[in-house]
mmCIF file of C-alpha atoms and ligand atoms in Angstrom:
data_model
loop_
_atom_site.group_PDB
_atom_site.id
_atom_site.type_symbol
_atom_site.label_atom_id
_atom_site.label_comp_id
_atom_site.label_asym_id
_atom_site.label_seq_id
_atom_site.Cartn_x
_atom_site.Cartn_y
_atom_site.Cartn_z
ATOM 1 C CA UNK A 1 4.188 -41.877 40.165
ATOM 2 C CA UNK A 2 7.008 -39.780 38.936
ATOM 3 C CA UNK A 3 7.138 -38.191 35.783
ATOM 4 C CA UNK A 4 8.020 -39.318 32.729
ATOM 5 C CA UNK A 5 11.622 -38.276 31.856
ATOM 6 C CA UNK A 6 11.597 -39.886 28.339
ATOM 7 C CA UNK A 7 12.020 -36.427 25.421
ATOM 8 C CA UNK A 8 8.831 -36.341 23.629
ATOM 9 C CA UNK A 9 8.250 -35.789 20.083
ATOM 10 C CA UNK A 10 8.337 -31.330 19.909
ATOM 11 C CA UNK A 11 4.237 -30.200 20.025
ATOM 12 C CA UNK A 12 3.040 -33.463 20.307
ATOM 13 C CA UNK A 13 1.800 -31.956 23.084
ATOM 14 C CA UNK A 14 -0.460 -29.665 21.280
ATOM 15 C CA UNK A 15 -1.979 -32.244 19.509
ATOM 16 C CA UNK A 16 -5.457 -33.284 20.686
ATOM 17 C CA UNK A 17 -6.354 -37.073 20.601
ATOM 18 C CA UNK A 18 -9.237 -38.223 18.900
ATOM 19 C CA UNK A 19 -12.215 -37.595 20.655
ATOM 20 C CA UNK A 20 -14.869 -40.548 20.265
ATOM 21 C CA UNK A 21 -18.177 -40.644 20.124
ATOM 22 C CA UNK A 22 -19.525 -42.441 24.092
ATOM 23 C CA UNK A 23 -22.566 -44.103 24.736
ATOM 24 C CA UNK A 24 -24.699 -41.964 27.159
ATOM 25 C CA UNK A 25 -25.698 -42.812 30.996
ATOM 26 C CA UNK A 26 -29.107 -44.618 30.793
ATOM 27 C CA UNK A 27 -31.884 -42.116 30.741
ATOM 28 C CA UNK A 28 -35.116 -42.007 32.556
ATOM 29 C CA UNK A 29 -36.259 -45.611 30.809
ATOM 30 C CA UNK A 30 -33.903 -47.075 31.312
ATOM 31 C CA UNK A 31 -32.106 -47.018 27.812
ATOM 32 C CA UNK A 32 -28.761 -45.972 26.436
ATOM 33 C CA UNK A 33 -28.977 -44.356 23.029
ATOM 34 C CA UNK A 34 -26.251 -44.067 21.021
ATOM 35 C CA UNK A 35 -26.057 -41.302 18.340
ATOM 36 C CA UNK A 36 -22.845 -39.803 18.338
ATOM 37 C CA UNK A 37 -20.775 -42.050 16.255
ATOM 38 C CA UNK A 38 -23.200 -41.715 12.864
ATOM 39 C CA UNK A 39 -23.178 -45.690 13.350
ATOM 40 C CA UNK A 40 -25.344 -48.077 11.153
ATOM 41 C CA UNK A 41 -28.714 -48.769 13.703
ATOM 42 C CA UNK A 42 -29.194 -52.172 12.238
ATOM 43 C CA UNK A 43 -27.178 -55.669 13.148
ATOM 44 C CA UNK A 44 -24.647 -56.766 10.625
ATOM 45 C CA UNK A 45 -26.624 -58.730 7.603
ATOM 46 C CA UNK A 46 -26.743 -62.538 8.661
ATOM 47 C CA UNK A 47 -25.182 -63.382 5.199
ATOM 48 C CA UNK A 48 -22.104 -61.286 6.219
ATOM 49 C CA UNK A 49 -21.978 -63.220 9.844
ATOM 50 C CA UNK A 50 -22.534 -66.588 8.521
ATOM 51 C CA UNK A 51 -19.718 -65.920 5.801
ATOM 52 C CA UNK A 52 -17.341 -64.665 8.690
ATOM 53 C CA UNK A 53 -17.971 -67.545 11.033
ATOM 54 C CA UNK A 54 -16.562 -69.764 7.769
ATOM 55 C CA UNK A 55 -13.432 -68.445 7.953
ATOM 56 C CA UNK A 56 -13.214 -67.294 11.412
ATOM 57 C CA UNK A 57 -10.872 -69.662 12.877
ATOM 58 C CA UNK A 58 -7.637 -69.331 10.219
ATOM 59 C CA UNK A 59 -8.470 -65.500 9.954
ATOM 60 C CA UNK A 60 -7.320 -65.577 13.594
ATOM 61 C CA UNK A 61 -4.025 -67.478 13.457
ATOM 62 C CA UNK A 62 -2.959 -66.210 9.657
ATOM 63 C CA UNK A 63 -1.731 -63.146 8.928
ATOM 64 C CA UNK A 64 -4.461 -61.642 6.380
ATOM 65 C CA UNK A 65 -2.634 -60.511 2.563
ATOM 66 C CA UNK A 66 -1.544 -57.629 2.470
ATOM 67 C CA UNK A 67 -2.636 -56.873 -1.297
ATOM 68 C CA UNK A 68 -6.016 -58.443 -0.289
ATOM 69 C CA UNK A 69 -6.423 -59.413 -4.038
ATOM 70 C CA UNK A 70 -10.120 -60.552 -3.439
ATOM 71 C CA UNK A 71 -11.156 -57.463 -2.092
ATOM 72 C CA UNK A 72 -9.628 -55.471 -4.604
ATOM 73 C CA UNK A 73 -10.342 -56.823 -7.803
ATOM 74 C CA UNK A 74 -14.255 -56.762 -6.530
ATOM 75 C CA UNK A 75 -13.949 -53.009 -5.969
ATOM 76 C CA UNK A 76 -12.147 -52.786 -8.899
ATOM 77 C CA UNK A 77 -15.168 -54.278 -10.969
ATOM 78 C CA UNK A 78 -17.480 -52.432 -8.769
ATOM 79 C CA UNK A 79 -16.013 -49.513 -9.754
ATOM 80 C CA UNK A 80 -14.811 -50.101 -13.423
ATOM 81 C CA UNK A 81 -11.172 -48.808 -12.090
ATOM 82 C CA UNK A 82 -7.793 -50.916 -12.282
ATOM 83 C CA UNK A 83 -6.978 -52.218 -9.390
ATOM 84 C CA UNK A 84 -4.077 -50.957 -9.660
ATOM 85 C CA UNK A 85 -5.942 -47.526 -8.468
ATOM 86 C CA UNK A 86 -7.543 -48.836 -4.929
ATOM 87 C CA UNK A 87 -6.009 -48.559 -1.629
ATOM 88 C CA UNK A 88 -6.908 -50.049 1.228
ATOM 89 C CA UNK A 89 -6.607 -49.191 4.733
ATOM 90 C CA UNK A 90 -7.740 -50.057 8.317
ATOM 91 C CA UNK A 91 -11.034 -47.262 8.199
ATOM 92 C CA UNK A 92 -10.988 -44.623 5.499
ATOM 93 C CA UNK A 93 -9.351 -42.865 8.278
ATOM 94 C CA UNK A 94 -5.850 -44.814 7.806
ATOM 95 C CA UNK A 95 -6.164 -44.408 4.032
ATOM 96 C CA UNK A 96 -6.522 -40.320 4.897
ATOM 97 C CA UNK A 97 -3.715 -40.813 6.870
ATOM 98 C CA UNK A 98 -1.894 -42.549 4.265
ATOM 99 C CA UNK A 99 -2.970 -39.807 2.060
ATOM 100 C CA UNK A 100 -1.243 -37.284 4.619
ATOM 101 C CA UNK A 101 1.913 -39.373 4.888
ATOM 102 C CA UNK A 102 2.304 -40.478 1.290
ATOM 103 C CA UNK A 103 1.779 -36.385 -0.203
ATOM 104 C CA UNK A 104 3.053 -33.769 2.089
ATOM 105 C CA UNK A 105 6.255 -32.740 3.081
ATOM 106 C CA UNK A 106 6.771 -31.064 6.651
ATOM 107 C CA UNK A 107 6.117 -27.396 6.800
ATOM 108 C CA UNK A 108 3.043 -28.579 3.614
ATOM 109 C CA UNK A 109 -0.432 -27.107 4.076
ATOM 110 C CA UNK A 110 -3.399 -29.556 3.793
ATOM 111 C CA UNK A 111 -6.504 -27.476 3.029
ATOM 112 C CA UNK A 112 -9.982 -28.741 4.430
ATOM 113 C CA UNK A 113 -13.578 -26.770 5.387
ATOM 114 C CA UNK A 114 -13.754 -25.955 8.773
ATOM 115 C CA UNK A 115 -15.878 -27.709 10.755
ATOM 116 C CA UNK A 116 -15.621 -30.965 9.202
ATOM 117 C CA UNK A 117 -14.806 -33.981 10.113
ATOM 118 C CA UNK A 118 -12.715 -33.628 13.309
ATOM 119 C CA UNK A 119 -9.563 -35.972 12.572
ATOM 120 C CA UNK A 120 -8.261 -34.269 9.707
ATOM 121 C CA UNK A 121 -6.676 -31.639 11.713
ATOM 122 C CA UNK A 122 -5.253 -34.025 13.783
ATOM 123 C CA UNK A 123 -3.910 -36.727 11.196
ATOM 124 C CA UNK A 124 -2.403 -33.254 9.357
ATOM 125 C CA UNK A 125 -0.109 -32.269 12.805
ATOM 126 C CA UNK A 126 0.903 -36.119 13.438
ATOM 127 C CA UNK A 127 2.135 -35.893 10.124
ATOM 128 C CA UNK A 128 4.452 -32.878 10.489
ATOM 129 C CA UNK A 129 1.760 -30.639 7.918
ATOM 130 C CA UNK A 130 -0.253 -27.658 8.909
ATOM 131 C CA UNK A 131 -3.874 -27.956 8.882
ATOM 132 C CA UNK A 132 -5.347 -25.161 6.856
ATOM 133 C CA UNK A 133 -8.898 -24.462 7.931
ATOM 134 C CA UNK A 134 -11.493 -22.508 5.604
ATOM 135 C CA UNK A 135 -14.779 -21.464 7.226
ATOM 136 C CA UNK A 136 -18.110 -22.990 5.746
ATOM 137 C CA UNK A 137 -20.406 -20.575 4.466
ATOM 138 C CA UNK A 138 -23.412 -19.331 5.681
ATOM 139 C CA UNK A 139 -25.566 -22.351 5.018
ATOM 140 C CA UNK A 140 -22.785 -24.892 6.684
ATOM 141 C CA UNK A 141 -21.497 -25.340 2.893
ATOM 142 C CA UNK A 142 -18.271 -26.017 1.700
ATOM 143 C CA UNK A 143 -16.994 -22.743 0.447
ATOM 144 C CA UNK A 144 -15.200 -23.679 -2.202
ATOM 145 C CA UNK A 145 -14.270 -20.249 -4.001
ATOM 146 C CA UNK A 146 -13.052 -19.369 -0.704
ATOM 147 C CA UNK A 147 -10.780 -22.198 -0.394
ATOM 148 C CA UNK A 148 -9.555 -21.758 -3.915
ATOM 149 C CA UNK A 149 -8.487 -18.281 -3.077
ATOM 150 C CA UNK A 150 -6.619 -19.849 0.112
ATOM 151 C CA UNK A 151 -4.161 -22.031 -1.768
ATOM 152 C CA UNK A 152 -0.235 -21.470 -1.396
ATOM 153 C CA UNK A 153 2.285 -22.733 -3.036
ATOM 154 C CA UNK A 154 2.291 -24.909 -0.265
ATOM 155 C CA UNK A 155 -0.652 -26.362 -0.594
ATOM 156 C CA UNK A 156 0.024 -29.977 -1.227
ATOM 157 C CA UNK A 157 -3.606 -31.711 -0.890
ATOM 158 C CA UNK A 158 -7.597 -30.655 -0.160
ATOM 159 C CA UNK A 159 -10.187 -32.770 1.210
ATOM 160 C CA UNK A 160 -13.552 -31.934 0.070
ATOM 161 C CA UNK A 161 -15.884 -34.221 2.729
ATOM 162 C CA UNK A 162 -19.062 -34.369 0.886
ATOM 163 C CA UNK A 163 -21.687 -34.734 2.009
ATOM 164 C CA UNK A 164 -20.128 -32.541 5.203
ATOM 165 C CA UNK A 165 -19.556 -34.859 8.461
ATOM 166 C CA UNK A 166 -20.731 -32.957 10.631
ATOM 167 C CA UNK A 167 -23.118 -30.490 9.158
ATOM 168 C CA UNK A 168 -24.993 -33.001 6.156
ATOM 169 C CA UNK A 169 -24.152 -30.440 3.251
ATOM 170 C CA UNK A 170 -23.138 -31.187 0.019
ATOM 171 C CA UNK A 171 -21.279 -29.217 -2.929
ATOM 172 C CA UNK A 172 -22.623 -29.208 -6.104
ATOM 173 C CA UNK A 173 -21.212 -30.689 -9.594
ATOM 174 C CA UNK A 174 -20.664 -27.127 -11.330
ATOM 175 C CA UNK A 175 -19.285 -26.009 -8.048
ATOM 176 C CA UNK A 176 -16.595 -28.996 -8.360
ATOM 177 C CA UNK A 177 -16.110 -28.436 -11.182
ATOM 178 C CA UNK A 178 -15.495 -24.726 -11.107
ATOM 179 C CA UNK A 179 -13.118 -24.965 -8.120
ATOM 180 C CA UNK A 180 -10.728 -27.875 -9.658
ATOM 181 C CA UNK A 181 -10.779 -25.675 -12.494
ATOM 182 C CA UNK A 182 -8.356 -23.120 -10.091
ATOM 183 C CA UNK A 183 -6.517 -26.052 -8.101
ATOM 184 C CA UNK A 184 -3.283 -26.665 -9.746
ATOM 185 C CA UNK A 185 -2.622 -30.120 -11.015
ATOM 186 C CA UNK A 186 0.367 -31.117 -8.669
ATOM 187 C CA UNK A 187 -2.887 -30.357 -5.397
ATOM 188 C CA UNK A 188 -4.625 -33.908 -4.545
ATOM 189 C CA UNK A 189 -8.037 -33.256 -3.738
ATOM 190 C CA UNK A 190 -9.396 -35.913 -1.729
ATOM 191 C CA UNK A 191 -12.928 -36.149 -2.005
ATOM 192 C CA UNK A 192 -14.015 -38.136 0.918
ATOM 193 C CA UNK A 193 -17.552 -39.851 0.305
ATOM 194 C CA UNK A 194 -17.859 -41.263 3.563
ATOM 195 C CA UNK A 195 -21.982 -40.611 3.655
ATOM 196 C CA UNK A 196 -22.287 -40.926 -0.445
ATOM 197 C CA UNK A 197 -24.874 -43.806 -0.011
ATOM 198 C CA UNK A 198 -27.550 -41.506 1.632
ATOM 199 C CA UNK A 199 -26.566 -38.521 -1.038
ATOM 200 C CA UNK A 200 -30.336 -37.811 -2.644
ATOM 201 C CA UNK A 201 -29.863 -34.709 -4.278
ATOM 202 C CA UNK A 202 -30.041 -34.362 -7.623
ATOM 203 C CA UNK A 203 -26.454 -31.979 -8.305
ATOM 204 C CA UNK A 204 -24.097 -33.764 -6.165
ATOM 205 C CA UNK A 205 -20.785 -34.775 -7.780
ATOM 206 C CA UNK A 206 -20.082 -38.503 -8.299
ATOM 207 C CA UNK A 207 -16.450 -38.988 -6.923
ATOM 208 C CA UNK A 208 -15.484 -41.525 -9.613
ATOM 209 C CA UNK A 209 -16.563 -39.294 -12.024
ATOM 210 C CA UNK A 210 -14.785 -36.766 -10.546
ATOM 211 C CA UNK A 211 -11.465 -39.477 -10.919
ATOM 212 C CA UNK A 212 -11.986 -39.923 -14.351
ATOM 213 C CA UNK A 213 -12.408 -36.406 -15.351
ATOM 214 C CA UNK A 214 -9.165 -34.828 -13.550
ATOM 215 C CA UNK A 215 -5.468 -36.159 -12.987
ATOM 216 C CA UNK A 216 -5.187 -35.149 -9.782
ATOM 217 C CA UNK A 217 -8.642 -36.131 -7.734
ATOM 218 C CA UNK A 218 -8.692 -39.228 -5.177
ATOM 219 C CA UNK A 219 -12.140 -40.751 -3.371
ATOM 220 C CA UNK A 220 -12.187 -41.733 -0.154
ATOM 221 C CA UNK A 221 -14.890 -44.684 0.798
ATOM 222 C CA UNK A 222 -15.278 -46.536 3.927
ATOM 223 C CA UNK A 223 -17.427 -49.242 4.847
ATOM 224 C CA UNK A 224 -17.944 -48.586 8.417
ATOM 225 C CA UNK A 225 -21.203 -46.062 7.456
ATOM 226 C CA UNK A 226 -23.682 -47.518 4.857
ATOM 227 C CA UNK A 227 -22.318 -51.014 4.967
ATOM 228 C CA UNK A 228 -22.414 -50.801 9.372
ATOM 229 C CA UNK A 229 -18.957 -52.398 9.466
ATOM 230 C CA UNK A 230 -17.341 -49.612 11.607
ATOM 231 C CA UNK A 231 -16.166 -52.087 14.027
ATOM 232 C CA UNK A 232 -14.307 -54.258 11.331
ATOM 233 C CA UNK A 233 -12.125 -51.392 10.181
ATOM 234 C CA UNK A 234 -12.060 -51.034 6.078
ATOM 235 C CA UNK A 235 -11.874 -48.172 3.975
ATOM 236 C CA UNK A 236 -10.388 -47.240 0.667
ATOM 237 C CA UNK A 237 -9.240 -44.680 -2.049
ATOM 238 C CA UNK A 238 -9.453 -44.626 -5.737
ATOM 239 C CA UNK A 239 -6.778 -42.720 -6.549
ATOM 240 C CA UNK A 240 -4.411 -42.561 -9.752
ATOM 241 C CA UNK A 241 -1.914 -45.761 -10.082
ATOM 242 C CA UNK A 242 0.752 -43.356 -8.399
ATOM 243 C CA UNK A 243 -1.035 -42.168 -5.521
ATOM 244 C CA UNK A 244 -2.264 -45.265 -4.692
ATOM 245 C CA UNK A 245 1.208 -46.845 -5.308
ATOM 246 C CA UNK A 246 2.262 -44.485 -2.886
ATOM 247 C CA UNK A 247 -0.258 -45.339 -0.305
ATOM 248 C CA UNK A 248 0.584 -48.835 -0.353
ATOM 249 C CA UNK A 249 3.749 -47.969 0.736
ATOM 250 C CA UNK A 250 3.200 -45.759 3.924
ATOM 251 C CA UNK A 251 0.509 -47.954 4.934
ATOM 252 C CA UNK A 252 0.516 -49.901 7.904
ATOM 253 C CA UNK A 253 1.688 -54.033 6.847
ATOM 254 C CA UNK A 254 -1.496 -55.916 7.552
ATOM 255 C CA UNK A 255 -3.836 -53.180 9.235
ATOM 256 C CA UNK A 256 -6.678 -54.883 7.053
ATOM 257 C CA UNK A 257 -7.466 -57.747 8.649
ATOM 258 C CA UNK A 258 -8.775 -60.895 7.136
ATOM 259 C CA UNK A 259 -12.349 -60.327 8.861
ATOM 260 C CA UNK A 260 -12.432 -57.038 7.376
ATOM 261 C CA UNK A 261 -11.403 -57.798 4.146
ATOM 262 C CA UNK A 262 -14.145 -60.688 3.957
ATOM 263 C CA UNK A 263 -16.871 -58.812 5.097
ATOM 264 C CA UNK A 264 -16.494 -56.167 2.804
ATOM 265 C CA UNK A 265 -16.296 -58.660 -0.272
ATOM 266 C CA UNK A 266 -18.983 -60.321 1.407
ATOM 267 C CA UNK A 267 -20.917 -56.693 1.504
ATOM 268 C CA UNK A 268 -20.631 -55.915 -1.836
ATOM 269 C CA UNK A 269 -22.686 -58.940 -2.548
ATOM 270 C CA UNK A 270 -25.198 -57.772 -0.592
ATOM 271 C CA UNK A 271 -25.355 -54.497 -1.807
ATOM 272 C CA UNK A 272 -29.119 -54.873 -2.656
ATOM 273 C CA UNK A 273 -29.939 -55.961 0.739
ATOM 274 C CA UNK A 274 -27.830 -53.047 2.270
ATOM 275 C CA UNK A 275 -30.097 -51.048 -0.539
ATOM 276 C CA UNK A 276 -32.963 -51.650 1.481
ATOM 277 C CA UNK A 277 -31.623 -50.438 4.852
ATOM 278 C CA UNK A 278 -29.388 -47.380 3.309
ATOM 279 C CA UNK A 279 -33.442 -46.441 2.201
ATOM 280 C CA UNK A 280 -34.981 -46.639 5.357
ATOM 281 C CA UNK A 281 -32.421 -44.674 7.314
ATOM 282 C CA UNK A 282 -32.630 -41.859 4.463
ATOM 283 C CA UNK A 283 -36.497 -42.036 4.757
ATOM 284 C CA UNK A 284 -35.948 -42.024 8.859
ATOM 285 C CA UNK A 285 -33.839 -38.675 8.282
ATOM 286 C CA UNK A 286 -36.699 -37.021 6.696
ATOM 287 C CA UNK A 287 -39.218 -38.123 9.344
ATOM 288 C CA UNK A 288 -36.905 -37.286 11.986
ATOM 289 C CA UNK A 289 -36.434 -33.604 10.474
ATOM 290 C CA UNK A 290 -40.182 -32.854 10.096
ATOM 291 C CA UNK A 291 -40.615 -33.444 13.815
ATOM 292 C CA UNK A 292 -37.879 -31.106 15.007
ATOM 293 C CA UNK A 293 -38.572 -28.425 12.613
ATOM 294 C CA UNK A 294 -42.354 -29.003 14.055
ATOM 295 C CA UNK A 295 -40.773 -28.336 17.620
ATOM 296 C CA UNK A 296 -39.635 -25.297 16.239
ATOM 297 C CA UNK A 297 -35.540 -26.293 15.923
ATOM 298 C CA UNK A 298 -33.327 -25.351 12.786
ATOM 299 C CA UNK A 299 -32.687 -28.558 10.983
ATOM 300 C CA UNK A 300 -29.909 -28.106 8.442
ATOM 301 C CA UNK A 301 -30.960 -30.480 5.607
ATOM 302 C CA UNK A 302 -28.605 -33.423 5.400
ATOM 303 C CA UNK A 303 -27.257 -35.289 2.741
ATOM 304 C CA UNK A 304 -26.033 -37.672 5.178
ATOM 305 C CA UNK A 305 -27.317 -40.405 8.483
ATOM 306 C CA UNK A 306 -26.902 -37.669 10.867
ATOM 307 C CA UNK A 307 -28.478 -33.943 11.368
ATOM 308 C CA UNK A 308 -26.933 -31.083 12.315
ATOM 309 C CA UNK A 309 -28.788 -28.544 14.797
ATOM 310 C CA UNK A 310 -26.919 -25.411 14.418
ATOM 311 C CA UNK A 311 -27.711 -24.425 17.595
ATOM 312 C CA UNK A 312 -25.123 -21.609 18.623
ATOM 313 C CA UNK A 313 -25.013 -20.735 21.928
ATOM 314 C CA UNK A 314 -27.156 -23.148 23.121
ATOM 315 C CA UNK A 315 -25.449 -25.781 22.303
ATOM 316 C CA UNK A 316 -23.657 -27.617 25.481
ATOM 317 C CA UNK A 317 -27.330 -27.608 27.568
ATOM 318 C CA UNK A 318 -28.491 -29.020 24.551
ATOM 319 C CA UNK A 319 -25.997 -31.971 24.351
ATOM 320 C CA UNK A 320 -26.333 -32.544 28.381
ATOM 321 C CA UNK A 321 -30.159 -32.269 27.864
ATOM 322 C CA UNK A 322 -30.169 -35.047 25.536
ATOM 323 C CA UNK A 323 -27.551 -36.712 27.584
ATOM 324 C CA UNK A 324 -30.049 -36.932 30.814
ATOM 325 C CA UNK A 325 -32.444 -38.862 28.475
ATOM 326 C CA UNK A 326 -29.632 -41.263 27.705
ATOM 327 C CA UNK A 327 -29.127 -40.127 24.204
ATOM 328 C CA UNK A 328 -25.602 -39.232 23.551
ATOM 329 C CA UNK A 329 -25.013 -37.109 20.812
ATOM 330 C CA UNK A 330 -21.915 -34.882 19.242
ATOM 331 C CA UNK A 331 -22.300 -31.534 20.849
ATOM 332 C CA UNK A 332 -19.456 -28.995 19.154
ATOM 333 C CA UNK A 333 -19.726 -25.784 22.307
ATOM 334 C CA UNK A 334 -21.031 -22.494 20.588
ATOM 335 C CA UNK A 335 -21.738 -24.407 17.362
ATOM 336 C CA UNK A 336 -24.278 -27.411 17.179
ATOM 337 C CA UNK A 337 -24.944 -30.885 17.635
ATOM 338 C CA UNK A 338 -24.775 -33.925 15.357
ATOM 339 C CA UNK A 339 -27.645 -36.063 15.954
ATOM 340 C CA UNK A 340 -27.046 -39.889 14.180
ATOM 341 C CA UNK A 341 -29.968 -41.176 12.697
ATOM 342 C CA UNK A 342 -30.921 -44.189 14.585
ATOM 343 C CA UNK A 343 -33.789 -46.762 14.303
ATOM 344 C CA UNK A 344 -37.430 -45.144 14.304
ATOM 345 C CA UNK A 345 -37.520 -45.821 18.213
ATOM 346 C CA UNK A 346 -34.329 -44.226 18.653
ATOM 347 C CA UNK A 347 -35.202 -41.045 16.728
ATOM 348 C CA UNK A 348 -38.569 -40.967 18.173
ATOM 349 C CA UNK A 349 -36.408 -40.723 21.706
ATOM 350 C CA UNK A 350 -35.101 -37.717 20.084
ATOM 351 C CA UNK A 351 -37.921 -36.131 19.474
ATOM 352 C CA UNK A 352 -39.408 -37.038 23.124
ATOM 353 C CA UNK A 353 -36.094 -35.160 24.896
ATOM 354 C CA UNK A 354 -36.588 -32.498 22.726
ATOM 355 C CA UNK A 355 -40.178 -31.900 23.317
ATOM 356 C CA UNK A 356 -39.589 -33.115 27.320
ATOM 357 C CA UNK A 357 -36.273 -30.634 27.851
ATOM 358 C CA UNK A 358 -37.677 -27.523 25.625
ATOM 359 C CA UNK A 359 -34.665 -28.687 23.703
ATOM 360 C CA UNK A 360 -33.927 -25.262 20.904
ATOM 361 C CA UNK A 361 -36.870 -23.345 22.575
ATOM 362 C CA UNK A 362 -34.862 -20.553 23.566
ATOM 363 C CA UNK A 363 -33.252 -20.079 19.551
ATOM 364 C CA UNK A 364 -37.134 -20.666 18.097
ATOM 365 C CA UNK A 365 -38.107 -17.879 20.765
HETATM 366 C C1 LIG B 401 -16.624 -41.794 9.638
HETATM 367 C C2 LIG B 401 -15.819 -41.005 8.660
HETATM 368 C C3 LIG B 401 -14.692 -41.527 8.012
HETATM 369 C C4 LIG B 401 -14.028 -42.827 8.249
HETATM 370 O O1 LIG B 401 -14.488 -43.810 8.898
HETATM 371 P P1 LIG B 401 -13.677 -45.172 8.988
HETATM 372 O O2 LIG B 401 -14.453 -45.909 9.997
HETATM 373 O O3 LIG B 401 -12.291 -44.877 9.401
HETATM 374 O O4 LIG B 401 -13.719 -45.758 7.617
HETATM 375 C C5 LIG B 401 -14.038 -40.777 7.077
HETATM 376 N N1 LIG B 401 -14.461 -39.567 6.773
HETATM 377 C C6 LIG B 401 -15.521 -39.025 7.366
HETATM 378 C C7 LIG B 401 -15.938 -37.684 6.977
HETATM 379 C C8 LIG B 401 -16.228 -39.720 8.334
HETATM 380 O O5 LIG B 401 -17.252 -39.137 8.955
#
């Protein structure tokens, strides 16, 4: 083949793409475990399905609305917002994206912790912005006096991902509070709640609050986490009626499908139901903590359906460890690895490569 003598877009090249979670080679029984995508474990609630088969055959061969008026007025009571302040997107991902688009100018620095979740840097180059990264602190917190101190007058939005994908952490109210006390009104701070479902500790900050206390504060939501419709594609902000005004028009025509936009209205419905599970895999993340502390690992303690083994060095034998017993998991070289929490016979796989592969044995030693 001969190469491509098209011009590219100027550092394009230096732009990494996404890198998704995979599913991992069988392991020694035979099973693939995946736990690198901080997927929902259980199948989609057979209200949902049943609902989606209803519509299934015009959702195909219609164009879904782009103002997706259903969806939005039920958030909008869900939330006690206008609708007038949602945004929708295809994955909360698009609506960052939107976010991105719709508030910086090139040469604009977007301000997030550092490491969090891995597309904003990339969604912040596509866009023509420069990602600024602040470390998290000592504990894998958010340091948030830290990244007050680092904002510019070019500083045109924050993201605050709480809890932390991937280390579980979570600010505090006061600490929100006294760190949008020093951002200036004309910064959006995006607080993306991607994991607020599985939030148990008593301090967090509520997002919405959040909204209704400050001008300048949008939430990010997604249903692809608590709700386990990742593969349908629909997130969302709350945002002030100009923001999300602005949103609307940078986003991609009909990236919400009809599918999407059912089973989320459908989801909401079922929000007791979900309830239930969202429970389970919180109660699962405390089970599945006690038995790796009790194999001597450092288990950061997560606010979120994943845990993060800050395992340093040791970190890539540890990821191809799991990977020989067919658990896949995120492995970040030199840092740690993001384990998903899974069903019970998932995580107790964890636990069995762990003890099996002497998984952390050389950071308890
Ligand atoms: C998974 C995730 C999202 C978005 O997921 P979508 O599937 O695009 O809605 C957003 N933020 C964080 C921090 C996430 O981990």
């Amino acid at each position: 083949m001969s190469k491509a003598t098209q011009t590219f877009r100027p550092g394009l090249e230096r732009i990494a793409a996404y890198r998704a979670g995979k599913p991992a080679p069988a392991g020694p029984d035979g099973r693939s475990v995946k736990l690198s995508s901080n997927e929902n474990p259980y199948s989609p609630l057979p209200s949902v399905v049943a609902h989606l088969t209803t519509v299934l055959p015009e959702a195909i061969s219609r164009y879904p609305s782009i103002a997706a008026e259903e969806l939005t007025g039920a958030l909008a009571r869900r939330f006690d917002v206008s609708p007038e302040n949602i945004a929708l997107g295809s994955g909360s991902v698009e609506v960052a994206g939107q976010l991105i688009h719709a508030m910086t100018a090139p040469g604009d620095e977007v301000m997030f912790a550092w490491r969090s979740f891995e597309a904003y840097p990339i969604l912040v180059r596509v866009a023509g912005a420069v990602p600024v990264e602040v470390p998290l602190d000592a504990d894998a917190r958010h340091d948030l006096p830290a990244m007050a101190a680092a904002i510019t007058e070019r500083t045109s939005l924050i993201f605050v991902c709480n809890p932390n994908n991937p280390t579980g952490t979570v600010v505090t109210e006061a600490e929100l509070d006294a760190f949008m006390a020093q951002v200036p009104s004309h910064v959006l701070v995006v607080v993306d709640e991607a994991y607020v479902h599985f939030d148990r500790s008593a301090d967090s900050p509520s997002g919405i609050e959040f909204f209704r206390r400050y001008p300048n504060i949008a939430v990010l939501h997604t249903f692809s986490k608590a709700y386990g419709l990742a593969g349908l594609r629909v997130g969302y902000a709350i945002a002030p009626e100009e923001v999300a005004e602005a949103l609307r028009k940078v986003a991609i025509p009909f990236a919400v499908t009809r599918l999407a936009q059912e089973a989320a209205v459908a989801s909401l419905a079922a929000e007791d139901e979900l309830q239930l599970r969202i429970d389970e895999m919180v109660a699962e993340r405390t089970r599945l903590t006690a038995a790796l502390e009790a194999q001597g690992l450092t288990v950061i303690p997560s606010e979120a359906n994943f845990v993060w083994l800050p395992l340093g060095e040791a970190t890539a034998d540890a990821g191809a460890a799991f990977e020989r017993h067919g658990i896949s998991v995120r492995a970040f070289a030199g840092e740690g690895v993001r384990v998903s929490i899974g069903d019970p016979a998932e995580n107790d796989a964890v636990v069995a490569a762990v003890v099996a592969e002497g998984i952390g044995a050389s950071v308890a030693a």
